[in-house]
Amino acid sequence: MTPDQKKHVIYIDVDDTLIRTFGSKQIPMPLSIEYVRRMSGAGHELFCWSRGGGEYARKIAISLGIDDCFTAFLPKPSVVFDDRGKKLLDHCEFVLPGNVSSY
């Protein structure tokens, strides 16, 4: 990463972002996995999170072979305590699994 490029902090979800689940079968989403590797390789800081919890997120990342791309594995928050309130995410860009290849 060159000095003029901004380092991003990226939170990446598990279910329906890194994997799809059909019954008991978990199917990797290859474009999303490639995105994780590309963003990590570019020097961005990645966090993997899930409503299933941090250990669940870690387990899935390990199974996909991308656990080394993440700084930490976190549960999704149920409460956010911040002075920005609902405007907290106004500065965030949202990337969806369906358009990840253009990033």
mmCIF file of C-alpha atoms in Angstrom:
data_model
loop_
_atom_site.group_PDB
_atom_site.id
_atom_site.type_symbol
_atom_site.label_atom_id
_atom_site.label_comp_id
_atom_site.label_asym_id
_atom_site.label_seq_id
_atom_site.Cartn_x
_atom_site.Cartn_y
_atom_site.Cartn_z
ATOM 1 C CA MET A 1 0.000 0.000 0.000
ATOM 2 C CA THR A 2 1.430 3.367 -0.955
ATOM 3 C CA PRO A 3 1.340 6.292 1.500
ATOM 4 C CA ASP A 4 -1.393 8.028 -0.500
ATOM 5 C CA GLN A 5 -3.733 5.040 -0.240
ATOM 6 C CA LYS A 6 -6.053 4.989 2.756
ATOM 7 C CA LYS A 7 -6.004 1.916 4.950
ATOM 8 C CA HIS A 8 -9.553 0.746 5.602
ATOM 9 C CA VAL A 9 -11.012 -1.128 8.548
ATOM 10 C CA ILE A 10 -13.374 -3.699 7.068
ATOM 11 C CA TYR A 11 -15.924 -5.797 8.976
ATOM 12 C CA ILE A 12 -16.905 -8.949 7.106
ATOM 13 C CA ASP A 13 -19.988 -11.006 7.915
ATOM 14 C CA VAL A 14 -20.100 -14.807 7.738
ATOM 15 C CA ASP A 15 -23.560 -16.110 6.815
ATOM 16 C CA ASP A 16 -24.676 -15.269 3.270
ATOM 17 C CA THR A 17 -21.452 -13.305 2.795
ATOM 18 C CA LEU A 18 -18.617 -15.838 3.164
ATOM 19 C CA ILE A 19 -20.805 -18.953 3.096
ATOM 20 C CA ARG A 20 -24.302 -19.981 2.137
ATOM 21 C CA THR A 21 -26.052 -22.609 4.224
ATOM 22 C CA PHE A 22 -28.476 -25.168 2.837
ATOM 23 C CA GLY A 23 -29.712 -27.431 5.604
ATOM 24 C CA SER A 24 -26.539 -28.662 7.281
ATOM 25 C CA LYS A 25 -24.329 -27.976 4.252
ATOM 26 C CA GLN A 26 -22.145 -24.852 4.177
ATOM 27 C CA ILE A 27 -21.112 -23.673 0.721
ATOM 28 C CA PRO A 28 -18.197 -21.230 0.341
ATOM 29 C CA MET A 29 -18.760 -18.055 -1.694
ATOM 30 C CA PRO A 30 -15.602 -17.879 -3.852
ATOM 31 C CA LEU A 31 -15.850 -14.205 -4.872
ATOM 32 C CA SER A 32 -16.234 -13.164 -1.238
ATOM 33 C CA ILE A 33 -13.264 -15.291 -0.189
ATOM 34 C CA GLU A 34 -11.160 -13.764 -2.959
ATOM 35 C CA TYR A 35 -12.230 -10.288 -1.793
ATOM 36 C CA VAL A 36 -11.050 -11.082 1.752
ATOM 37 C CA ARG A 37 -7.673 -12.227 0.461
ATOM 38 C CA ARG A 38 -7.332 -9.213 -1.828
ATOM 39 C CA MET A 39 -8.223 -6.690 0.887
ATOM 40 C CA SER A 40 -5.918 -8.358 3.409
ATOM 41 C CA GLY A 41 -3.109 -8.474 0.860
ATOM 42 C CA ALA A 42 -3.604 -4.761 0.165
ATOM 43 C CA GLY A 43 -2.934 -4.015 3.836
ATOM 44 C CA HIS A 44 -6.439 -3.264 5.062
ATOM 45 C CA GLU A 45 -7.435 -4.373 8.562
ATOM 46 C CA LEU A 46 -10.166 -7.007 8.495
ATOM 47 C CA PHE A 47 -12.490 -8.181 11.251
ATOM 48 C CA CYS A 48 -14.768 -11.188 10.858
ATOM 49 C CA TRP A 49 -18.057 -10.990 12.712
ATOM 50 C CA SER A 50 -21.284 -12.897 12.998
ATOM 51 C CA ARG A 51 -24.489 -13.015 14.977
ATOM 52 C CA GLY A 52 -23.360 -16.568 15.706
ATOM 53 C CA GLY A 53 -20.490 -15.150 17.763
ATOM 54 C CA GLY A 54 -16.751 -14.760 17.510
ATOM 55 C CA GLU A 55 -15.901 -18.452 17.823
ATOM 56 C CA TYR A 56 -18.361 -19.320 15.072
ATOM 57 C CA ALA A 57 -16.794 -16.657 12.827
ATOM 58 C CA ARG A 58 -13.305 -18.023 13.569
ATOM 59 C CA LYS A 59 -14.407 -21.607 12.835
ATOM 60 C CA ILE A 60 -15.816 -20.642 9.451
ATOM 61 C CA ALA A 61 -12.747 -18.560 8.525
ATOM 62 C CA ILE A 62 -10.483 -21.498 9.439
ATOM 63 C CA SER A 63 -12.590 -23.866 7.332
ATOM 64 C CA LEU A 64 -12.233 -21.462 4.382
ATOM 65 C CA GLY A 65 -8.481 -21.061 4.886
ATOM 66 C CA ILE A 66 -8.701 -17.294 5.421
ATOM 67 C CA ASP A 67 -8.366 -17.002 9.196
ATOM 68 C CA ASP A 68 -4.911 -15.416 8.817
ATOM 69 C CA CYS A 69 -6.524 -12.491 6.952
ATOM 70 C CA PHE A 70 -8.362 -11.252 10.057
ATOM 71 C CA THR A 71 -7.229 -9.216 13.050
ATOM 72 C CA ALA A 72 -10.026 -10.590 15.248
ATOM 73 C CA PHE A 73 -13.267 -12.562 15.273
ATOM 74 C CA LEU A 74 -16.225 -10.824 16.892
ATOM 75 C CA PRO A 75 -19.913 -11.202 17.631
ATOM 76 C CA LYS A 76 -22.117 -8.585 15.979
ATOM 77 C CA PRO A 77 -23.131 -5.948 18.504
ATOM 78 C CA SER A 78 -26.617 -5.736 19.929
ATOM 79 C CA VAL A 79 -25.957 -2.309 21.446
ATOM 80 C CA VAL A 80 -23.684 0.459 20.175
ATOM 81 C CA PHE A 81 -22.733 3.177 22.672
ATOM 82 C CA ASP A 82 -21.376 6.079 20.623
ATOM 83 C CA ASP A 83 -21.849 9.851 20.495
ATOM 84 C CA ARG A 84 -22.687 9.671 16.763
ATOM 85 C CA GLY A 85 -25.828 7.618 17.367
ATOM 86 C CA LYS A 86 -27.581 6.499 14.183
ATOM 87 C CA LYS A 87 -25.150 8.612 12.129
ATOM 88 C CA LEU A 88 -22.306 6.293 13.145
ATOM 89 C CA LEU A 89 -22.266 4.527 9.785
ATOM 90 C CA ASP A 90 -22.746 7.632 7.620
ATOM 91 C CA HIS A 91 -19.085 7.453 6.606
ATOM 92 C CA CYS A 92 -19.165 3.735 5.722
ATOM 93 C CA GLU A 93 -19.267 2.206 2.288
ATOM 94 C CA PHE A 94 -21.353 -0.958 2.046
ATOM 95 C CA VAL A 95 -20.182 -3.787 -0.203
ATOM 96 C CA LEU A 96 -22.644 -6.582 -0.941
ATOM 97 C CA PRO A 97 -21.612 -10.120 -1.925
ATOM 98 C CA GLY A 98 -23.302 -9.648 -5.291
ATOM 99 C CA ASN A 99 -21.076 -6.714 -6.275
ATOM 100 C CA VAL A 100 -17.850 -7.666 -4.510
ATOM 101 C CA SER A 101 -16.017 -8.361 -7.784
ATOM 102 C CA SER A 102 -16.096 -4.654 -8.660
ATOM 103 C CA TYR A 103 -14.095 -3.767 -5.524
#
